[in-house]
PDB file of C-alpha atoms in Angstrom:
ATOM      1  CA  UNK A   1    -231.442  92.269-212.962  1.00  0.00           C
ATOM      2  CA  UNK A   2    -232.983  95.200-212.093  1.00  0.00           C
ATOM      3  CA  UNK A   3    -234.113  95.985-208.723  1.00  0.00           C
ATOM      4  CA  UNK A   4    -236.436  99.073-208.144  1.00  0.00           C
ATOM      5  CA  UNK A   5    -238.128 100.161-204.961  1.00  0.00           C
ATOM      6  CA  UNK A   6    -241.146 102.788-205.091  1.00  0.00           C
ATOM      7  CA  UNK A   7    -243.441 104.254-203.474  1.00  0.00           C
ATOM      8  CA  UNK A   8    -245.427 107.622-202.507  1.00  0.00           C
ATOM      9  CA  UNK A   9    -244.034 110.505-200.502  1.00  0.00           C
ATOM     10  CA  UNK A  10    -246.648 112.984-201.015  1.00  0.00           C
ATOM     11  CA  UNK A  11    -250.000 113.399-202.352  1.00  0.00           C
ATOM     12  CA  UNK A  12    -248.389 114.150-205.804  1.00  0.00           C
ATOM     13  CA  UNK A  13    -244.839 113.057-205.534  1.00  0.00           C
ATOM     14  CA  UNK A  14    -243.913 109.308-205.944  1.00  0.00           C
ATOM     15  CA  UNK A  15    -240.161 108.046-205.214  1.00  0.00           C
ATOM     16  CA  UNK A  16    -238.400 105.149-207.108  1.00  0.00           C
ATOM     17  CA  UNK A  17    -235.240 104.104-206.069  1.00  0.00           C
ATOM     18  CA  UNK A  18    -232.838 101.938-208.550  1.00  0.00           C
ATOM     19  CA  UNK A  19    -230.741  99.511-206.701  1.00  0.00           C
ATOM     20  CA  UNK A  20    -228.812  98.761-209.676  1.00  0.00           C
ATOM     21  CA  UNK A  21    -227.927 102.714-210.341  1.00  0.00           C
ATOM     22  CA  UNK A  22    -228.160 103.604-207.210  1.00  0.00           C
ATOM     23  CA  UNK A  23    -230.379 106.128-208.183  1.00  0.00           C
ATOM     24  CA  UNK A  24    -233.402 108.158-206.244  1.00  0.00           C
ATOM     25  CA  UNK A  25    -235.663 109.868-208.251  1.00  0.00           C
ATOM     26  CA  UNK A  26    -238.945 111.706-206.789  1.00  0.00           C
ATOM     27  CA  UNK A  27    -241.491 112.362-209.533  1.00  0.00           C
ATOM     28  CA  UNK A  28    -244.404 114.201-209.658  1.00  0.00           C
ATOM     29  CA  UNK A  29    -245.242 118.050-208.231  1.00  0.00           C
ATOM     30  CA  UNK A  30    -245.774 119.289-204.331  1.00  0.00           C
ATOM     31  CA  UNK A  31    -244.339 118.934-201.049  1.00  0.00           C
ATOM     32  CA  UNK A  32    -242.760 115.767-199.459  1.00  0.00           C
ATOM     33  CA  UNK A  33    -245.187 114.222-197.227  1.00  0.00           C
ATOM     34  CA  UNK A  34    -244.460 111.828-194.969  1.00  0.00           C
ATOM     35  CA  UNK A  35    -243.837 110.558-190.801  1.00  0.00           C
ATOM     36  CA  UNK A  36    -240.603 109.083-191.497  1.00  0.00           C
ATOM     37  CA  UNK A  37    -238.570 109.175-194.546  1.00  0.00           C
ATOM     38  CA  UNK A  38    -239.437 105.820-196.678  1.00  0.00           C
ATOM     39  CA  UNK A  39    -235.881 105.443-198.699  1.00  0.00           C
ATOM     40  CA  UNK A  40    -233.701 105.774-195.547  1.00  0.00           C
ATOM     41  CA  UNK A  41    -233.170 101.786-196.220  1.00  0.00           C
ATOM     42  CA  UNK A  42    -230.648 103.132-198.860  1.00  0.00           C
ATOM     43  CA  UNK A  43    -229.207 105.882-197.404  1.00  0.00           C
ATOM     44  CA  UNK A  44    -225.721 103.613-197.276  1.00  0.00           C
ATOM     45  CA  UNK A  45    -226.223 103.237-201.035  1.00  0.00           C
ATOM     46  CA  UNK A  46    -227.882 106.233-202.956  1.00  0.00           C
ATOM     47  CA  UNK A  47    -225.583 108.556-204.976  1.00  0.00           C
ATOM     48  CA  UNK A  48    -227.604 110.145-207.276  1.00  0.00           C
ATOM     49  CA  UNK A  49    -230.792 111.752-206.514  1.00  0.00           C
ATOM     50  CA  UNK A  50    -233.128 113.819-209.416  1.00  0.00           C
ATOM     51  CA  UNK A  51    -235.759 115.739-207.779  1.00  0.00           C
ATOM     52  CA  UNK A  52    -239.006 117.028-210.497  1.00  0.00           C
ATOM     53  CA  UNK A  53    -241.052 120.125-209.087  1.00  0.00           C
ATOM     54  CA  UNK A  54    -240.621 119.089-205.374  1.00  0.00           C
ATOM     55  CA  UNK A  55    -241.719 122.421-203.619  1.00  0.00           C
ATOM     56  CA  UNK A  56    -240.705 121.346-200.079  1.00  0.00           C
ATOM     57  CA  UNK A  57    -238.174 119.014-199.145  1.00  0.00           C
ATOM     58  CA  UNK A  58    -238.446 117.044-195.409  1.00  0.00           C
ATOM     59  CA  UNK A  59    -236.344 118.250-193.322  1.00  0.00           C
ATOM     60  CA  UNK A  60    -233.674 115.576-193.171  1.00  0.00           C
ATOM     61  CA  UNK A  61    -234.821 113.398-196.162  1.00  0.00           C
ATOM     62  CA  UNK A  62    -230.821 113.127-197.283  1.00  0.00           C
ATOM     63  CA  UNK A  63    -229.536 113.267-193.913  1.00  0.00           C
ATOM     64  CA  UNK A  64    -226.560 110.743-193.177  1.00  0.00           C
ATOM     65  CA  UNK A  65    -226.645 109.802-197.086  1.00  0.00           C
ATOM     66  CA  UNK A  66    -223.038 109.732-197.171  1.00  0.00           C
ATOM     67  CA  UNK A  67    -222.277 108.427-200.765  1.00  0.00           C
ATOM     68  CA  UNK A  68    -224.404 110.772-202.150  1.00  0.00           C
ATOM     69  CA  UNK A  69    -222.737 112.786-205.044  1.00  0.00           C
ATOM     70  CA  UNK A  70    -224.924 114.192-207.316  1.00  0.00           C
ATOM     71  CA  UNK A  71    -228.171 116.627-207.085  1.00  0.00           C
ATOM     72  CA  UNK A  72    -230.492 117.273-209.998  1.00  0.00           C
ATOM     73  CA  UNK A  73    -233.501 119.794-209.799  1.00  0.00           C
ATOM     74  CA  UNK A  74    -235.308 121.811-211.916  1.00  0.00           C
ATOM     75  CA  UNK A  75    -233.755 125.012-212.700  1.00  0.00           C
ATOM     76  CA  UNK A  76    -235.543 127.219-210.585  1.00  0.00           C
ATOM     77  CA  UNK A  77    -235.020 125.086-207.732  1.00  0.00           C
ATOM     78  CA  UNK A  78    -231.184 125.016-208.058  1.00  0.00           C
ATOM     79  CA  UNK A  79    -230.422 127.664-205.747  1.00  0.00           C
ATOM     80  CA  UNK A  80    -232.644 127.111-202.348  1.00  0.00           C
ATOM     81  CA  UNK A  81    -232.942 123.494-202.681  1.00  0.00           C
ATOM     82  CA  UNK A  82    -229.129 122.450-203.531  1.00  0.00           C
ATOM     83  CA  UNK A  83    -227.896 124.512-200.180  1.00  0.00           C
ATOM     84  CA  UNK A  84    -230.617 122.980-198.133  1.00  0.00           C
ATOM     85  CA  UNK A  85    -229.456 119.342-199.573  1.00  0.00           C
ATOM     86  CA  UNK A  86    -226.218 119.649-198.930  1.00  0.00           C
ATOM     87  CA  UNK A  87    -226.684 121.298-195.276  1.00  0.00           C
ATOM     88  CA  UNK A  88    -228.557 117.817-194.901  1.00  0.00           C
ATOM     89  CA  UNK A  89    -226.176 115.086-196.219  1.00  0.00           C
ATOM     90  CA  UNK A  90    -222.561 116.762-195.097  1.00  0.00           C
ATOM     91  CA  UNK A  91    -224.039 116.708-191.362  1.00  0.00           C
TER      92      UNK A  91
END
């Protein structure tokens, strides 16, 4: 069965997360938006997150996401947003 959350966290960016992959992918184009961060119900569960043409990631939005393993942005990305990520989840 597959089990997928969703929602929006910005005014162009949606999330989905895949229960069954463990999987977080945020969609769309902008910055995150939002008060307080809406997939921290998985944050004991996510491992893989794949992040489209985020410009500006929450401060904190993979903090304490301890199984996560794998990053994937777009290319030009790679470089600011992987050293902010993992400055978030490692703390």
């Amino acid at each position: 069965m597959l089990i997928v959350n969703s929602g929006k966290c910005g005014d162009n960016l949606t999330w989905t997360y895949d229960e069954n992959q463990k999987l977080l992918d945020i969609d769309g184009s902008g910055p995150m938006l939002f008060d307080s961060i809406p997939w921290e119900e998985w944050k004991d569960e996510v491992e893989t997150v794949f992040l489209h043409e985020c410009s500006f990631i929450c401060a904190g939005a993979f903090r304490g996401f301890k199984k996560l393993r794998d990053v994937t942005v777009f290319e030009e990305l790679v470089d600011y947003y992987k050293k902010d990520i993992n400055a978030q989840y490692e703390k």
